PDB file of C-alpha atoms in Angstrom:
ATOM      1  CA  ILE A 202      -4.168 -10.895 -10.399  1.00  0.00           C
ATOM      2  CA  LEU A 203      -3.028 -10.647 -14.019  1.00  0.00           C
ATOM      3  CA  LYS A 204      -3.757 -14.359 -14.519  1.00  0.00           C
ATOM      4  CA  LYS A 205      -7.401 -13.681 -13.663  1.00  0.00           C
ATOM      5  CA  MET A 206      -7.717 -10.798 -16.145  1.00  0.00           C
ATOM      6  CA  THR A 207      -9.351 -11.384 -19.525  1.00  0.00           C
ATOM      7  CA  ASP A 208      -9.699  -9.334 -22.731  1.00  0.00           C
ATOM      8  CA  THR A 209      -6.380  -7.643 -21.996  1.00  0.00           C
ATOM      9  CA  GLU A 210      -4.833  -4.658 -23.747  1.00  0.00           C
ATOM     10  CA  VAL A 211      -1.316  -3.551 -22.838  1.00  0.00           C
ATOM     11  CA  SER A 212       0.011   0.033 -22.792  1.00  0.00           C
ATOM     12  CA  VAL A 213       3.586   1.043 -21.979  1.00  0.00           C
ATOM     13  CA  ILE A 214       3.821   4.586 -20.599  1.00  0.00           C
ATOM     14  CA  ALA A 215       7.066   6.083 -19.243  1.00  0.00           C
ATOM     15  CA  GLY A 216       8.521   2.581 -19.220  1.00  0.00           C
ATOM     16  CA  MET A 217       5.708   1.204 -17.044  1.00  0.00           C
ATOM     17  CA  THR A 218       3.369  -1.507 -18.285  1.00  0.00           C
ATOM     18  CA  PHE A 219      -0.368  -1.024 -17.738  1.00  0.00           C
ATOM     19  CA  THR A 220      -2.781  -3.826 -18.584  1.00  0.00           C
ATOM     20  CA  ARG A 221      -6.441  -3.000 -19.144  1.00  0.00           C
ATOM     21  CA  GLY A 222      -8.953  -5.811 -19.061  1.00  0.00           C
ATOM     22  CA  THR A 223     -11.790  -7.482 -17.198  1.00  0.00           C
ATOM     23  CA  ILE A 224     -11.656  -8.928 -13.673  1.00  0.00           C
ATOM     24  CA  GLU A 225     -14.759 -10.476 -12.110  1.00  0.00           C
ATOM     25  CA  GLY A 226     -16.898  -8.723 -14.719  1.00  0.00           C
ATOM     26  CA  LYS A 227     -15.390  -5.301 -13.948  1.00  0.00           C
ATOM     27  CA  THR A 228     -13.156  -3.178 -16.170  1.00  0.00           C
ATOM     28  CA  ALA A 229      -9.800  -2.698 -14.435  1.00  0.00           C
ATOM     29  CA  VAL A 230      -6.268  -1.525 -15.139  1.00  0.00           C
ATOM     30  CA  LEU A 231      -3.370  -3.381 -13.522  1.00  0.00           C
ATOM     31  CA  ALA A 232       0.230  -2.259 -13.059  1.00  0.00           C
ATOM     32  CA  THR A 233       3.263  -3.074 -10.937  1.00  0.00           C
ATOM     33  CA  CYS A 234       4.753   0.172  -9.693  1.00  0.00           C
ATOM     34  CA  GLY A 235       8.124  -1.187  -8.537  1.00  0.00           C
ATOM     35  CA  VAL A 236      10.062  -0.240  -5.422  1.00  0.00           C
ATOM     36  CA  SER A 237      10.214   3.263  -3.883  1.00  0.00           C
ATOM     37  CA  LYS A 238       8.037   6.296  -3.319  1.00  0.00           C
ATOM     38  CA  VAL A 239       9.003   7.903  -6.633  1.00  0.00           C
ATOM     39  CA  ASN A 240       7.958   4.879  -8.688  1.00  0.00           C
ATOM     40  CA  ALA A 241       4.720   4.597  -6.707  1.00  0.00           C
ATOM     41  CA  ALA A 242       3.820   8.252  -7.252  1.00  0.00           C
ATOM     42  CA  LEU A 243       4.661   8.054 -10.982  1.00  0.00           C
ATOM     43  CA  PHE A 244       2.585   4.914 -11.423  1.00  0.00           C
ATOM     44  CA  THR A 245      -0.384   6.428  -9.608  1.00  0.00           C
ATOM     45  CA  GLN A 246      -0.350   9.718 -11.505  1.00  0.00           C
ATOM     46  CA  ILE A 247      -0.051   7.937 -14.852  1.00  0.00           C
ATOM     47  CA  MET A 248      -2.888   5.636 -13.873  1.00  0.00           C
ATOM     48  CA  ILE A 249      -5.086   8.617 -12.996  1.00  0.00           C
ATOM     49  CA  ASP A 250      -4.190  10.735 -16.039  1.00  0.00           C
ATOM     50  CA  HIS A 251      -4.465   8.030 -18.682  1.00  0.00           C
ATOM     51  CA  PHE A 252      -7.156   5.677 -17.362  1.00  0.00           C
ATOM     52  CA  ARG A 253      -9.388   7.867 -15.131  1.00  0.00           C
ATOM     53  CA  PRO A 254     -10.096   5.157 -12.517  1.00  0.00           C
ATOM     54  CA  ASP A 255     -13.037   5.389 -10.135  1.00  0.00           C
ATOM     55  CA  CYS A 256     -10.675   4.282  -7.373  1.00  0.00           C
ATOM     56  CA  ILE A 257      -7.230   2.804  -6.812  1.00  0.00           C
ATOM     57  CA  LEU A 258      -6.534  -0.383  -4.837  1.00  0.00           C
ATOM     58  CA  PHE A 259      -2.899  -0.868  -3.864  1.00  0.00           C
ATOM     59  CA  THR A 260      -1.494  -4.116  -2.538  1.00  0.00           C
ATOM     60  CA  GLY A 261       1.771  -5.890  -1.787  1.00  0.00           C
ATOM     61  CA  VAL A 262       3.904  -6.959   1.160  1.00  0.00           C
ATOM     62  CA  ALA A 263       5.190  -5.120   4.227  1.00  0.00           C
ATOM     63  CA  GLY A 264       7.142  -5.482   7.447  1.00  0.00           C
ATOM     64  CA  SER A 265       5.419  -5.735  10.814  1.00  0.00           C
ATOM     65  CA  MET A 266       5.648  -2.797  13.214  1.00  0.00           C
ATOM     66  CA  ASP A 267       3.644  -4.279  16.079  1.00  0.00           C
ATOM     67  CA  PRO A 268       3.856  -7.471  18.165  1.00  0.00           C
ATOM     68  CA  SER A 269       0.206  -8.217  17.331  1.00  0.00           C
ATOM     69  CA  VAL A 270       1.034  -8.383  13.617  1.00  0.00           C
ATOM     70  CA  ARG A 271       2.797 -11.544  12.465  1.00  0.00           C
ATOM     71  CA  GLN A 272       3.973 -12.989   9.175  1.00  0.00           C
ATOM     72  CA  MET A 273       1.140 -13.628   6.694  1.00  0.00           C
ATOM     73  CA  ASP A 274      -1.220 -11.298   8.586  1.00  0.00           C
ATOM     74  CA  LEU A 275      -3.177  -8.825   6.473  1.00  0.00           C
ATOM     75  CA  VAL A 276      -3.079  -5.127   7.345  1.00  0.00           C
ATOM     76  CA  VAL A 277      -5.643  -2.771   5.818  1.00  0.00           C
ATOM     77  CA  ALA A 278      -4.527   0.858   6.098  1.00  0.00           C
ATOM     78  CA  ASP A 279      -6.952   3.333   7.593  1.00  0.00           C
ATOM     79  CA  ARG A 280      -4.255   6.024   7.273  1.00  0.00           C
ATOM     80  CA  LEU A 281      -0.691   6.380   6.002  1.00  0.00           C
ATOM     81  CA  THR A 282       2.230   8.737   6.529  1.00  0.00           C
ATOM     82  CA  PHE A 283       5.914   9.068   5.586  1.00  0.00           C
ATOM     83  CA  HIS A 284       8.423   8.056   8.241  1.00  0.00           C
ATOM     84  CA  ASP A 285      11.387   9.595   6.412  1.00  0.00           C
ATOM     85  CA  VAL A 286       9.962  13.121   6.118  1.00  0.00           C
ATOM     86  CA  ASN A 287       9.752  15.602   8.981  1.00  0.00           C
ATOM     87  CA  PRO A 288       6.075  15.871  10.069  1.00  0.00           C
ATOM     88  CA  HIS A 289       6.530  19.656  10.328  1.00  0.00           C
ATOM     89  CA  GLN A 290       7.349  19.754   6.609  1.00  0.00           C
ATOM     90  CA  LEU A 291       4.364  17.564   5.790  1.00  0.00           C
ATOM     91  CA  GLU A 292       2.038  19.824   7.730  1.00  0.00           C
ATOM     92  CA  PHE A 293       3.241  23.160   6.370  1.00  0.00           C
ATOM     93  CA  CYS A 294       4.183  22.223   2.791  1.00  0.00           C
ATOM     94  CA  PHE A 295       1.776  21.190   0.034  1.00  0.00           C
ATOM     95  CA  PRO A 296      -0.518  19.308   0.356  1.00  0.00           C
ATOM     96  CA  ASN A 297      -0.397  20.136   4.090  1.00  0.00           C
ATOM     97  CA  GLN A 298      -1.194  16.644   5.318  1.00  0.00           C
ATOM     98  CA  VAL A 299       0.699  14.514   7.846  1.00  0.00           C
ATOM     99  CA  TRP A 300      -1.644  11.535   7.507  1.00  0.00           C
ATOM    100  CA  PHE A 301      -3.507  10.484   4.370  1.00  0.00           C
ATOM    101  CA  ARG A 302      -6.721   8.631   5.159  1.00  0.00           C
ATOM    102  CA  SER A 303      -8.004   5.739   3.081  1.00  0.00           C
ATOM    103  CA  ASP A 304     -11.496   5.781   1.642  1.00  0.00           C
ATOM    104  CA  GLU A 305     -13.758   4.346   4.343  1.00  0.00           C
ATOM    105  CA  GLU A 306     -16.119   2.547   1.978  1.00  0.00           C
ATOM    106  CA  LEU A 307     -13.291   0.842   0.092  1.00  0.00           C
ATOM    107  CA  THR A 308     -11.500  -0.041   3.318  1.00  0.00           C
ATOM    108  CA  ASP A 309     -14.648  -1.573   4.795  1.00  0.00           C
ATOM    109  CA  LEU A 310     -15.190  -3.587   1.617  1.00  0.00           C
ATOM    110  CA  ILE A 311     -11.644  -4.947   1.717  1.00  0.00           C
ATOM    111  CA  ARG A 312     -11.919  -5.847   5.390  1.00  0.00           C
ATOM    112  CA  ARG A 313     -15.110  -7.816   4.702  1.00  0.00           C
ATOM    113  CA  ASN A 314     -13.123  -9.846   2.168  1.00  0.00           C
ATOM    114  CA  ALA A 315     -10.021 -10.191   4.350  1.00  0.00           C
ATOM    115  CA  ARG A 316     -11.001 -12.363   7.276  1.00  0.00           C
ATOM    116  CA  GLY A 317      -8.923 -11.804  10.378  1.00  0.00           C
ATOM    117  CA  SER A 318      -7.254  -8.711   8.942  1.00  0.00           C
ATOM    118  CA  LYS A 319      -6.096  -5.837  11.108  1.00  0.00           C
ATOM    119  CA  SER A 320      -6.849  -2.204  10.329  1.00  0.00           C
ATOM    120  CA  GLY A 321      -4.617   0.693  11.316  1.00  0.00           C
ATOM    121  CA  ALA A 322      -1.720   2.934  10.394  1.00  0.00           C
ATOM    122  CA  ILE A 323       0.935   2.093   7.812  1.00  0.00           C
ATOM    123  CA  ILE A 324       4.162   4.079   7.499  1.00  0.00           C
ATOM    124  CA  THR A 325       6.162   4.529   4.290  1.00  0.00           C
ATOM    125  CA  GLY A 326       9.795   5.374   3.574  1.00  0.00           C
ATOM    126  CA  ASP A 327      12.595   4.657   1.120  1.00  0.00           C
ATOM    127  CA  GLN A 328      14.195   2.077   3.407  1.00  0.00           C
ATOM    128  CA  PHE A 329      13.863  -1.669   3.828  1.00  0.00           C
ATOM    129  CA  ILE A 330      13.803  -1.963   7.628  1.00  0.00           C
ATOM    130  CA  THR A 331      16.173  -4.753   8.650  1.00  0.00           C
ATOM    131  CA  SER A 332      17.184  -4.086  12.248  1.00  0.00           C
ATOM    132  CA  ARG A 333      15.491  -4.088  15.636  1.00  0.00           C
ATOM    133  CA  ASP A 334      17.064  -0.692  16.405  1.00  0.00           C
ATOM    134  CA  GLN A 335      15.502   0.893  13.310  1.00  0.00           C
ATOM    135  CA  LYS A 336      12.170  -0.676  14.170  1.00  0.00           C
ATOM    136  CA  ARG A 337      12.329   0.536  17.785  1.00  0.00           C
ATOM    137  CA  GLN A 338      13.088   4.088  16.705  1.00  0.00           C
ATOM    138  CA  LEU A 339      10.221   4.107  14.218  1.00  0.00           C
ATOM    139  CA  LYS A 340       7.809   2.602  16.719  1.00  0.00           C
ATOM    140  CA  LYS A 341       8.735   5.297  19.229  1.00  0.00           C
ATOM    141  CA  ARG A 342       7.878   7.978  16.663  1.00  0.00           C
ATOM    142  CA  PHE A 343       4.801   6.185  15.307  1.00  0.00           C
ATOM    143  CA  PRO A 344       3.361   4.064  18.128  1.00  0.00           C
ATOM    144  CA  GLU A 345       0.157   3.512  16.149  1.00  0.00           C
ATOM    145  CA  ALA A 346       1.965   1.930  13.175  1.00  0.00           C
ATOM    146  CA  LEU A 347       1.073  -1.671  12.347  1.00  0.00           C
ATOM    147  CA  ALA A 348       3.234  -2.046   9.226  1.00  0.00           C
ATOM    148  CA  VAL A 349       6.116  -0.402   7.365  1.00  0.00           C
ATOM    149  CA  GLU A 350       6.737  -0.411   3.619  1.00  0.00           C
ATOM    150  CA  MET A 351       8.130   1.686   0.760  1.00  0.00           C
ATOM    151  CA  GLU A 352       5.260   2.854  -1.475  1.00  0.00           C
ATOM    152  CA  GLY A 353       1.823   3.090   0.144  1.00  0.00           C
ATOM    153  CA  CYS A 354       1.812   6.688   1.333  1.00  0.00           C
ATOM    154  CA  ALA A 355       3.122   7.916  -2.033  1.00  0.00           C
ATOM    155  CA  VAL A 356       0.078   6.293  -3.641  1.00  0.00           C
ATOM    156  CA  ALA A 357      -2.114   7.803  -0.930  1.00  0.00           C
ATOM    157  CA  GLN A 358      -0.747  11.339  -1.395  1.00  0.00           C
ATOM    158  CA  THR A 359      -1.093  11.179  -5.172  1.00  0.00           C
ATOM    159  CA  CYS A 360      -4.684   9.984  -4.862  1.00  0.00           C
ATOM    160  CA  TYR A 361      -5.390  12.661  -2.259  1.00  0.00           C
ATOM    161  CA  VAL A 362      -4.289  15.582  -4.440  1.00  0.00           C
ATOM    162  CA  ASN A 363      -6.221  14.137  -7.394  1.00  0.00           C
ATOM    163  CA  GLN A 364      -9.312  13.451  -5.263  1.00  0.00           C
ATOM    164  CA  VAL A 365      -9.369   9.764  -6.210  1.00  0.00           C
ATOM    165  CA  PRO A 366     -10.589   7.284  -3.561  1.00  0.00           C
ATOM    166  CA  PHE A 367      -7.957   4.727  -2.584  1.00  0.00           C
ATOM    167  CA  ALA A 368      -7.315   1.782  -0.288  1.00  0.00           C
ATOM    168  CA  VAL A 369      -4.122  -0.035   0.695  1.00  0.00           C
ATOM    169  CA  ILE A 370      -3.790  -3.632   1.872  1.00  0.00           C
ATOM    170  CA  ARG A 371      -0.496  -5.264   2.793  1.00  0.00           C
ATOM    171  CA  CYS A 372       0.385  -8.821   3.762  1.00  0.00           C
ATOM    172  CA  ILE A 373       3.238  -9.173   6.249  1.00  0.00           C
ATOM    173  CA  SER A 374       6.318 -10.828   4.743  1.00  0.00           C
ATOM    174  CA  ASP A 375       8.775 -10.072   7.571  1.00  0.00           C
ATOM    175  CA  LEU A 376       9.011  -8.615  11.067  1.00  0.00           C
ATOM    176  CA  ALA A 377      11.249  -5.661  10.084  1.00  0.00           C
ATOM    177  CA  ASP A 378      14.019  -6.955  12.332  1.00  0.00           C
ATOM    178  CA  ASN A 379      17.494  -8.481  12.034  1.00  0.00           C
ATOM    179  CA  LYS A 380      16.030 -11.511  10.247  1.00  0.00           C
ATOM    180  CA  ALA A 381      13.930  -9.456   7.830  1.00  0.00           C
ATOM    181  CA  GLU A 382      15.888 -10.269   4.692  1.00  0.00           C
ATOM    182  CA  ASP A 383      15.676 -14.036   5.253  1.00  0.00           C
ATOM    183  CA  SER A 384      12.013 -13.827   6.229  1.00  0.00           C
ATOM    184  CA  TYR A 385      11.199 -11.673   3.195  1.00  0.00           C
ATOM    185  CA  ASP A 386      12.728 -14.233   0.837  1.00  0.00           C
ATOM    186  CA  ALA A 387      10.782 -17.052   2.491  1.00  0.00           C
ATOM    187  CA  PHE A 388       7.388 -15.347   2.726  1.00  0.00           C
ATOM    188  CA  GLU A 389       7.269 -12.779  -0.106  1.00  0.00           C
ATOM    189  CA  LYS A 390       5.508 -14.950  -2.709  1.00  0.00           C
ATOM    190  CA  LYS A 391       2.972 -16.428  -0.264  1.00  0.00           C
ATOM    191  CA  ALA A 392       2.239 -13.012   1.244  1.00  0.00           C
ATOM    192  CA  ALA A 393       1.775 -11.401  -2.177  1.00  0.00           C
ATOM    193  CA  GLU A 394      -0.585 -14.181  -3.274  1.00  0.00           C
ATOM    194  CA  LYS A 395      -2.663 -13.801  -0.115  1.00  0.00           C
ATOM    195  CA  SER A 396      -3.149 -10.049  -0.508  1.00  0.00           C
ATOM    196  CA  ALA A 397      -3.825 -10.469  -4.241  1.00  0.00           C
ATOM    197  CA  GLY A 398      -6.584 -12.953  -3.422  1.00  0.00           C
ATOM    198  CA  VAL A 399      -8.286 -10.350  -1.225  1.00  0.00           C
ATOM    199  CA  ILE A 400      -8.106  -7.765  -4.008  1.00  0.00           C
ATOM    200  CA  LEU A 401      -9.765 -10.169  -6.447  1.00  0.00           C
ATOM    201  CA  LYS A 402     -12.584 -10.869  -3.979  1.00  0.00           C
ATOM    202  CA  THR A 403     -13.002  -7.150  -3.359  1.00  0.00           C
ATOM    203  CA  ILE A 404     -13.262  -6.346  -7.069  1.00  0.00           C
ATOM    204  CA  GLY A 405     -15.877  -9.067  -7.380  1.00  0.00           C
ATOM    205  CA  CYS A 406     -17.992  -7.336  -4.713  1.00  0.00           C
ATOM    206  CA  MET A 407     -17.816  -3.889  -6.289  1.00  0.00           C
ATOM    207  CA  LYS A 408     -20.874  -2.410  -7.974  1.00  0.00           C
TER     208      LYS A 408
END
């Protein structure tokens, strides 16, 4: 995505690099949040406080949580939750949400630019899922989950409390099973490029 950005201006805030520029004729700010929920929440709050975006689009790779979702498939989140936090705590502690729902208009726009994509639930936690047993346990708790990753719901929660529209798209790099690490290494770059391509098309369609 950065290669497609022109007229760039770089800011470093709290050790994170934010690049402001033009993509497809639109002003945008690009950043890589890094791994984990904490980094994702920090990145999102800094983005909101310093750059006042109209919306936030979040992309990257994920592990599959459903037999219908294979490597290199695109998953557009219609809702996200944390798999490593007790739902009771999510419901009764601020901001009192178990699921954080993506902006429908943004999600529809992404899906129109992501042919063959699947739309559904994505779950987030500070774990790289690398065993069938872990995957089975998570699927039992979240039967609706299509993908699992480590940042998306932290972005979603931060956008929710700031009332900023957001959307999340992930490309599947692995099947979150015993071969996940090998699969991730083989598919990460291709998967990231595929989801990035959808983001560029989506930005180009924005008003």
